[in-house]
Short mmCIF file of C-alpha atoms in Angstrom, two decimals:
data_model
loop_
_atom_site.label_atom_id
_atom_site.label_comp_id
_atom_site.label_asym_id
_atom_site.label_seq_id
_atom_site.Cartn_x
_atom_site.Cartn_y
_atom_site.Cartn_z
CA MET A 1 105.75 24.56 -20.47
CA HIS A 2 108.64 24.70 -17.95
CA THR A 3 108.09 26.16 -14.41
CA THR A 4 111.74 26.87 -13.89
CA TYR A 5 113.91 28.88 -16.28
CA ASP A 6 117.67 29.84 -17.06
CA MET A 7 117.45 33.43 -18.04
CA VAL A 8 119.72 35.68 -19.96
CA PHE A 9 119.21 39.41 -19.86
CA GLU A 10 120.81 41.58 -23.00
CA GLY A 11 122.57 44.80 -22.48
CA GLY A 12 121.03 48.26 -23.45
CA GLY A 13 121.83 50.80 -20.81
CA ALA A 14 118.62 52.79 -19.80
CA LYS A 15 116.46 50.62 -22.07
CA GLY A 16 117.02 47.86 -19.58
CA SER A 17 114.05 49.23 -17.44
CA ALA A 18 111.91 47.16 -19.76
CA PHE A 19 113.11 44.12 -18.08
CA VAL A 20 111.17 44.95 -14.91
CA GLY A 21 107.69 44.84 -16.53
CA ALA A 22 108.47 41.68 -18.12
CA LEU A 23 109.68 40.10 -15.08
CA GLU A 24 106.31 41.09 -13.32
CA LYS A 25 104.51 38.99 -15.73
CA PHE A 26 106.92 36.00 -15.39
CA PHE A 27 106.66 35.79 -11.63
CA GLY A 28 102.75 36.47 -11.86
CA ALA A 29 102.49 33.47 -13.97
CA GLY A 30 104.13 31.34 -11.05
CA LEU A 31 107.31 30.74 -12.68
CA LYS A 32 110.87 30.88 -11.23
CA PRO A 33 114.48 31.61 -12.32
CA ARG A 34 117.37 29.14 -12.02
CA ARG A 35 120.49 30.31 -13.67
CA LEU A 36 120.92 34.06 -14.31
CA ILE A 37 123.10 35.70 -16.88
CA GLY A 38 123.50 39.34 -17.83
CA THR A 39 125.40 41.92 -19.81
CA SER A 40 125.57 45.49 -18.88
CA ALA A 41 122.06 46.63 -18.03
CA GLY A 42 121.14 42.98 -17.96
CA ALA A 43 123.95 42.37 -15.47
CA ILE A 44 122.06 44.91 -13.00
CA THR A 45 118.79 43.19 -13.42
CA ALA A 46 120.31 39.54 -13.12
CA THR A 47 122.19 40.63 -9.93
CA PHE A 48 119.08 42.25 -8.40
CA LEU A 49 117.03 39.16 -9.03
CA ALA A 50 119.89 36.94 -7.45
CA ALA A 51 120.20 39.27 -4.54
CA GLY A 52 116.36 38.75 -3.73
CA TYR A 53 114.89 41.82 -5.29
CA THR A 54 111.27 41.44 -6.46
CA PRO A 55 110.14 43.31 -9.69
CA GLU A 56 108.30 45.64 -7.38
CA LYS A 57 111.34 46.55 -5.43
CA MET A 58 113.39 46.75 -8.78
CA LEU A 59 110.65 49.23 -9.96
CA ALA A 60 110.75 51.38 -6.77
CA ALA A 61 114.70 51.44 -7.09
CA MET A 62 114.46 52.76 -10.90
CA SER A 63 111.95 55.21 -9.89
CA GLU A 64 114.02 56.98 -7.17
CA ARG A 65 114.55 60.80 -7.51
CA ASP A 66 117.91 62.45 -7.02
CA PRO A 67 118.13 63.47 -3.29
CA ALA A 68 119.92 66.76 -4.33
CA ASP A 69 117.42 67.62 -6.97
CA PRO A 70 114.06 65.81 -6.60
CA SER A 71 113.12 67.11 -10.19
CA ARG A 72 115.37 64.47 -11.99
CA PRO A 73 115.56 60.70 -11.72
CA ARG A 74 118.30 59.11 -9.47
CA PHE A 75 119.51 57.30 -12.44
CA ALA A 76 120.68 60.62 -14.04
CA THR A 77 123.19 60.87 -11.38
CA PHE A 78 125.13 58.06 -12.92
CA MET A 79 126.53 60.23 -15.49
CA ASP A 80 128.78 61.70 -12.90
CA PRO A 81 131.71 63.76 -14.16
CA PRO A 82 135.04 62.84 -12.53
CA THR A 83 137.04 65.18 -10.30
CA GLY A 84 140.83 66.11 -10.57
CA ASP A 85 141.62 64.06 -7.40
CA GLU A 86 140.34 60.87 -8.79
CA PHE A 87 143.48 60.47 -11.38
CA THR A 88 146.46 58.83 -10.04
CA GLU A 89 149.93 60.34 -10.14
CA GLU A 90 150.82 57.89 -12.58
CA GLU A 91 147.91 58.77 -14.83
CA ARG A 92 148.84 62.46 -14.57
CA GLU A 93 152.44 61.86 -15.19
CA ASN A 94 151.94 59.42 -18.19
CA SER A 95 149.21 61.51 -19.74
CA ALA A 96 148.90 62.92 -23.10
CA THR A 97 148.79 66.46 -21.39
CA MET A 98 152.11 66.18 -19.80
CA ASP A 99 153.72 64.60 -23.08
CA ALA A 100 152.43 67.81 -24.93
CA PHE A 101 153.77 69.97 -22.18
CA ARG A 102 157.17 68.31 -22.25
CA ALA A 103 157.18 68.68 -26.07
CA VAL A 104 157.14 72.37 -25.88
CA SER A 105 159.60 72.90 -22.96
CA ILE A 106 161.96 75.46 -23.18
CA PRO A 107 165.64 74.55 -22.85
CA GLY A 108 167.20 76.08 -19.91
CA LEU A 109 164.32 77.42 -18.09
CA PRO A 110 164.36 75.95 -14.31
CA ASN A 111 161.76 73.85 -12.96
CA TRP A 112 159.85 73.42 -16.27
CA ASP A 113 158.47 69.94 -15.24
CA ALA A 114 157.13 71.59 -12.03
CA LEU A 115 155.40 74.26 -13.84
CA ASP A 116 153.83 71.62 -16.03
CA ARG A 117 152.37 69.84 -13.19
CA ARG A 118 151.17 72.96 -11.69
CA ILE A 119 149.28 73.88 -15.01
CA LEU A 120 147.93 70.26 -15.28
CA ARG A 121 146.58 70.73 -11.73
CA GLY A 122 144.84 73.93 -12.69
CA LEU A 123 143.39 72.38 -15.77
CA LEU A 124 142.08 69.48 -13.61
CA ASN A 125 140.05 72.03 -11.48
CA SER A 126 137.83 72.34 -14.58
CA ARG A 127 134.98 69.92 -14.92
CA LEU A 128 135.10 69.97 -18.76
CA TYR A 129 138.79 69.34 -18.71
CA CYS A 130 138.37 66.57 -16.23
CA GLN A 131 136.03 64.85 -18.54
CA LEU A 132 138.34 65.25 -21.61
CA PHE A 133 141.22 64.05 -19.53
CA SER A 134 139.22 61.00 -18.26
CA PHE A 135 138.08 60.16 -22.01
CA VAL A 136 141.75 60.33 -23.31
CA GLU A 137 143.40 58.59 -20.26
CA CYS A 138 140.75 56.26 -18.85
CA GLY A 139 138.47 55.58 -21.72
CA GLY A 140 135.34 57.36 -20.88
CA PHE A 141 133.69 60.82 -19.98
CA PHE A 142 132.06 59.87 -16.87
CA ALA A 143 133.27 58.29 -13.60
CA GLY A 144 130.80 55.83 -12.54
CA ARG A 145 131.13 56.27 -8.85
CA ALA A 146 127.61 57.28 -8.27
CA PHE A 147 126.31 53.92 -9.90
CA THR A 148 128.74 52.02 -7.61
CA ARG A 149 127.44 53.95 -4.45
CA TRP A 150 123.92 53.16 -5.58
CA LEU A 151 124.76 49.44 -5.96
CA HIS A 152 126.32 49.28 -2.61
CA GLU A 153 123.34 50.85 -1.13
CA LYS A 154 120.89 48.30 -2.84
CA PHE A 155 122.93 45.47 -1.64
CA GLU A 156 122.81 46.59 2.05
CA ALA A 157 119.14 46.96 1.77
CA GLU A 158 119.05 43.25 1.28
CA GLY A 159 121.48 42.40 3.91
CA ILE A 160 124.29 41.81 1.52
CA ALA A 161 127.75 43.24 2.29
CA PRO A 162 128.75 46.06 -0.14
CA ASP A 163 132.18 44.44 -0.94
CA ILE A 164 131.10 40.94 -1.02
CA ASN A 165 132.88 38.85 -3.61
CA LEU A 166 131.23 36.28 -6.12
CA ALA A 167 132.00 33.24 -4.13
CA ASP A 168 130.52 34.58 -0.85
CA PHE A 169 127.42 36.02 -2.70
CA ALA A 170 126.84 32.48 -4.12
CA GLY A 171 127.17 30.96 -0.79
CA GLN A 172 124.87 33.66 0.86
CA THR A 173 122.21 33.65 -1.63
CA GLY A 174 122.50 30.20 -3.46
CA ALA A 175 122.10 32.01 -6.63
CA ASP A 176 123.82 30.95 -9.92
CA LEU A 177 124.74 34.33 -11.35
CA SER A 178 126.98 35.10 -14.31
CA LEU A 179 128.03 38.62 -15.51
CA VAL A 180 129.59 39.17 -18.96
CA VAL A 181 132.55 41.80 -19.40
CA SER A 182 134.96 42.41 -22.14
CA ASP A 183 138.68 42.21 -21.37
CA THR A 184 140.12 44.64 -23.91
CA THR A 185 143.75 43.81 -22.93
CA ASP A 186 143.65 40.08 -23.79
CA ALA A 187 140.70 40.54 -26.35
CA GLU A 188 138.42 38.03 -24.86
CA MET A 189 134.96 37.75 -23.30
CA LEU A 190 134.96 37.00 -19.61
CA VAL A 191 131.88 35.50 -17.71
CA LEU A 192 132.27 36.35 -13.91
CA ASN A 193 130.73 33.99 -11.57
CA ALA A 194 131.71 32.05 -8.43
CA ARG A 195 133.36 29.41 -10.70
CA THR A 196 135.57 31.46 -12.82
CA ALA A 197 136.33 34.60 -10.58
CA PRO A 198 135.56 33.66 -7.06
CA GLN A 199 137.38 36.63 -5.43
CA CYS A 200 136.07 39.44 -7.65
CA PRO A 201 133.76 41.81 -5.86
CA LEU A 202 130.13 41.54 -7.10
CA ALA A 203 129.75 45.35 -7.31
CA TYR A 204 132.82 45.69 -9.50
CA ALA A 205 131.77 42.76 -11.47
CA VAL A 206 128.57 44.60 -12.26
CA ARG A 207 130.41 47.91 -12.84
CA MET A 208 132.67 46.35 -15.43
CA SER A 209 129.74 44.87 -17.11
CA MET A 210 128.02 48.10 -17.56
CA SER A 211 131.15 50.21 -18.39
CA ILE A 212 129.77 51.56 -21.78
CA PRO A 213 132.80 52.36 -23.85
CA PHE A 214 133.55 55.83 -24.07
CA ILE A 215 130.88 56.83 -21.74
CA PHE A 216 132.01 55.35 -18.40
CA ARG A 217 135.65 55.19 -17.65
CA GLU A 218 137.34 51.68 -17.98
CA VAL A 219 137.84 49.48 -14.91
CA VAL A 220 141.35 47.97 -14.29
CA TRP A 221 141.36 44.68 -12.95
CA LYS A 222 143.11 44.66 -9.48
CA ALA A 223 145.46 41.92 -8.28
CA GLU A 224 143.26 41.44 -4.97
CA TRP A 225 140.33 40.32 -7.14
CA GLY A 226 142.26 37.20 -7.85
CA GLN A 227 142.37 35.12 -10.96
CA TYR A 228 140.06 34.21 -13.90
CA LEU A 229 139.99 30.49 -14.61
CA GLY A 230 143.24 30.22 -13.09
CA ARG A 231 144.82 33.04 -15.08
CA ASP A 232 146.09 36.56 -13.78
CA LYS A 233 144.27 39.66 -15.07
CA ALA A 234 145.77 42.21 -12.70
CA GLY A 235 146.15 45.30 -14.75
CA ASN A 236 143.84 44.42 -17.82
CA ILE A 237 141.37 46.94 -19.06
CA ILE A 238 137.94 45.76 -18.68
CA VAL A 239 134.71 47.16 -20.21
CA ASP A 240 131.14 46.51 -21.08
CA GLY A 241 130.35 42.88 -21.81
CA GLY A 242 128.27 44.08 -24.87
CA VAL A 243 131.35 44.79 -26.76
CA LEU A 244 131.80 41.01 -27.41
CA SER A 245 128.47 39.42 -26.58
CA ASN A 246 125.38 41.32 -25.67
CA PHE A 247 123.07 38.35 -25.62
CA PRO A 248 125.03 35.18 -24.56
CA ILE A 249 122.18 32.77 -24.68
CA ARG A 250 124.77 30.12 -25.78
CA LEU A 251 125.68 29.84 -22.18
CA ILE A 252 122.24 28.52 -21.00
CA ALA A 253 121.22 26.89 -24.13
CA ALA A 254 124.18 24.56 -24.78
CA GLU A 255 124.81 21.30 -22.65
CA SER A 256 127.84 21.34 -20.61
CA SER A 257 128.53 17.88 -21.77
CA ASP A 258 128.63 18.82 -25.43
CA ASP A 259 130.35 22.04 -25.12
CA PRO A 260 133.88 22.28 -23.32
CA PHE A 261 133.75 26.33 -23.13
CA VAL A 262 130.28 26.28 -21.57
CA ARG A 263 131.28 23.47 -18.97
CA ALA A 264 134.39 25.53 -17.97
CA ILE A 265 132.12 28.58 -17.46
CA MET A 266 128.83 27.32 -16.30
CA GLY A 267 129.93 23.94 -14.56
CA ASP A 268 127.80 20.72 -15.06
CA THR A 269 124.38 21.98 -14.54
CA PRO A 270 122.27 20.08 -17.05
CA ALA A 271 120.75 22.58 -19.43
CA ALA A 272 117.69 20.39 -20.11
CA ASP A 273 116.20 20.40 -16.66
CA ALA A 274 115.01 24.09 -17.17
CA GLY A 275 113.54 26.02 -19.81
CA ASN A 276 115.42 28.97 -21.57
CA LEU A 277 114.21 32.39 -21.52
CA GLY A 278 115.99 35.27 -23.21
CA PHE A 279 115.10 38.94 -22.53
CA LEU A 280 115.88 40.80 -25.69
CA ILE A 281 115.65 44.68 -26.12
CA ASP A 282 114.30 45.23 -29.63
CA GLU A 283 114.87 48.82 -30.91
CA ASN A 284 112.82 48.02 -33.96
CA LEU A 285 109.53 47.49 -31.97
CA GLU A 286 107.77 50.59 -31.02
CA VAL A 287 106.50 51.53 -27.50
CA PRO A 288 102.95 52.50 -27.58
CA GLY A 289 102.48 56.21 -26.91
CA VAL A 290 106.22 56.96 -27.21
CA ASP A 291 107.80 59.02 -30.09
CA PRO A 292 110.08 56.54 -32.05
CA ASN A 293 112.60 58.81 -32.67
CA PRO A 294 115.44 58.43 -29.91
CA PRO A 295 116.05 61.84 -28.08
CA GLU A 296 119.10 63.76 -28.97
CA ARG A 297 121.73 63.51 -26.44
CA LYS A 298 123.22 66.92 -25.86
CA PHE A 299 126.19 67.22 -23.69
CA LYS A 300 128.40 70.34 -22.97
CA LEU A 301 131.22 68.37 -24.94
CA ARG A 302 130.31 67.83 -28.42
CA THR A 303 132.54 64.84 -28.62
CA ALA A 304 130.61 63.26 -25.84
CA THR A 305 127.33 63.82 -27.97
CA ARG A 306 128.99 62.11 -30.88
CA VAL A 307 130.04 59.04 -28.77
CA SER A 308 126.50 58.72 -27.43
CA ARG A 309 125.19 58.40 -31.00
CA LEU A 310 127.97 55.74 -31.65
CA VAL A 311 126.92 53.96 -28.45
CA ASP A 312 123.41 53.78 -29.46
CA THR A 313 124.27 52.30 -32.96
CA MET A 314 126.90 49.71 -31.52
CA THR A 315 124.52 48.24 -28.67
CA GLY A 316 121.79 47.69 -31.26
CA ALA A 317 124.03 44.81 -32.61
CA ALA A 318 123.49 41.45 -31.10
CA ASP A 319 124.53 37.58 -31.43
CA ASN A 320 122.31 37.31 -34.55
CA THR A 321 123.03 33.75 -35.46
CA LEU A 322 122.26 32.72 -31.90
CA ILE A 323 119.19 34.77 -31.78
CA LYS A 324 117.80 33.24 -35.06
CA ASN A 325 118.46 29.55 -33.45
CA HIS A 326 116.68 30.39 -30.35
CA GLU A 327 113.85 32.83 -31.51
CA HIS A 328 111.16 30.71 -29.84
CA GLU A 329 112.91 30.97 -26.52
CA ILE A 330 113.31 34.80 -26.62
CA CYS A 331 111.00 37.53 -25.36
CA ARG A 332 111.48 40.84 -27.47
CA LEU A 333 110.87 44.03 -25.55
CA PRO A 334 110.00 47.08 -27.39
CA ALA A 335 112.42 49.99 -26.96
CA LYS A 336 112.18 52.13 -30.00
CA GLY A 337 112.63 55.76 -29.31
CA TYR A 338 114.74 54.95 -26.21
CA GLY A 339 118.49 55.93 -26.01
CA THR A 340 121.03 53.61 -24.40
CA THR A 341 122.23 56.53 -22.28
CA GLU A 342 118.94 58.27 -21.53
CA PHE A 343 119.16 57.75 -17.82
CA ASP A 344 117.31 61.06 -17.35
CA MET A 345 113.88 59.83 -18.94
CA ASP A 346 110.83 61.31 -17.56
CA GLU A 347 108.41 59.18 -15.40
CA ALA A 348 105.82 58.90 -18.18
CA LYS A 349 108.36 57.64 -20.55
CA LEU A 350 109.81 55.10 -18.12
CA ALA A 351 106.32 53.87 -17.19
CA ALA A 352 105.57 53.32 -20.99
CA LEU A 353 108.75 51.22 -21.22
CA VAL A 354 108.01 49.07 -18.26
CA ASP A 355 104.37 48.63 -19.35
CA ALA A 356 105.65 47.61 -22.81
CA GLY A 357 107.80 44.92 -21.18
CA ARG A 358 104.64 43.57 -19.32
CA GLN A 359 102.67 43.26 -22.54
CA SER A 360 105.53 41.58 -24.17
CA MET A 361 106.11 38.88 -21.66
CA ALA A 362 102.48 38.21 -21.42
CA ALA A 363 102.27 37.67 -25.10
CA HIS A 364 105.37 35.48 -24.95
CA LEU A 365 103.93 33.22 -22.19
CA GLN A 366 100.73 32.96 -24.10
CA ARG A 367 102.67 31.74 -27.15
CA LEU A 368 104.39 29.14 -24.90
CA GLN A 369 101.16 27.65 -23.79
CA THR A 370 99.80 27.13 -27.49
#
């Protein structure tokens, strides 16, 4: 049995809270991580580990309450509706709404375009219309600002600059961190780390990785974030890494000398010098004491409710062939009865999920010793 492990964390939204319980047992056994890879919720966990967070600190962060409403979890604030002033002039002018207005413009009526713009400004004063506008024009109902603010806050708590880029983060922490995102413009998986995208801000790398399609608005790669493997990505649309690879265990399992793709992404670190450990969220395994039926997500917008169901189905898929080939290196974490967007789960349900993670990792470590 190894004492050092390369670790990959699967995406799964709110279900990723199970990672914390598993990590308690991992560190409690005297083991330590080497390379860290994460997708979506797994990207958050991998980043916190790389930043120096212990499982206990992670659990405290997950258990925070909303300062404005202590009756609900802080995580519930992550589903933050956009406001009208968040949309650029270009987004407004090129929107489907303005196209529709122009299609019905009355010839000869003066200042019709100005009237169209005033009507759109009025509509964007409505929270529900803002969400619809964001969904149509920006790919998601929720802004994701609250999540980014929370992430900045957690970085600062560990002495890390909120706007630190991947290269500087690696230099400060010594951590080998990789985050998986999906580039929908070029239809490719991107693995963001200090080698591939050194100038990309860490907070936005995490934000891109957890940008659940149709739930959170897409992220547009900015020119100042530099290149990816020497290629320009400015203006490209980036979403959740789980769209293309929710469990990229290949990146730690393959030897770089045998796989040019892995070598380009992960460098020349010998894979055989550490064990592999995959943290896989398994929606087929029940959490003791929890109703195995996921809660019905009900938003004011019925379309958002439908999309939430779709997301739960989509993120249940995984890299099946790789999982079968590396089953003995995977710790399956129970998550049946939990929803991907269930950020507002109560304390008892959260505690049950975390404890299920503890029990699963304890069993996995026991198997490794036999």
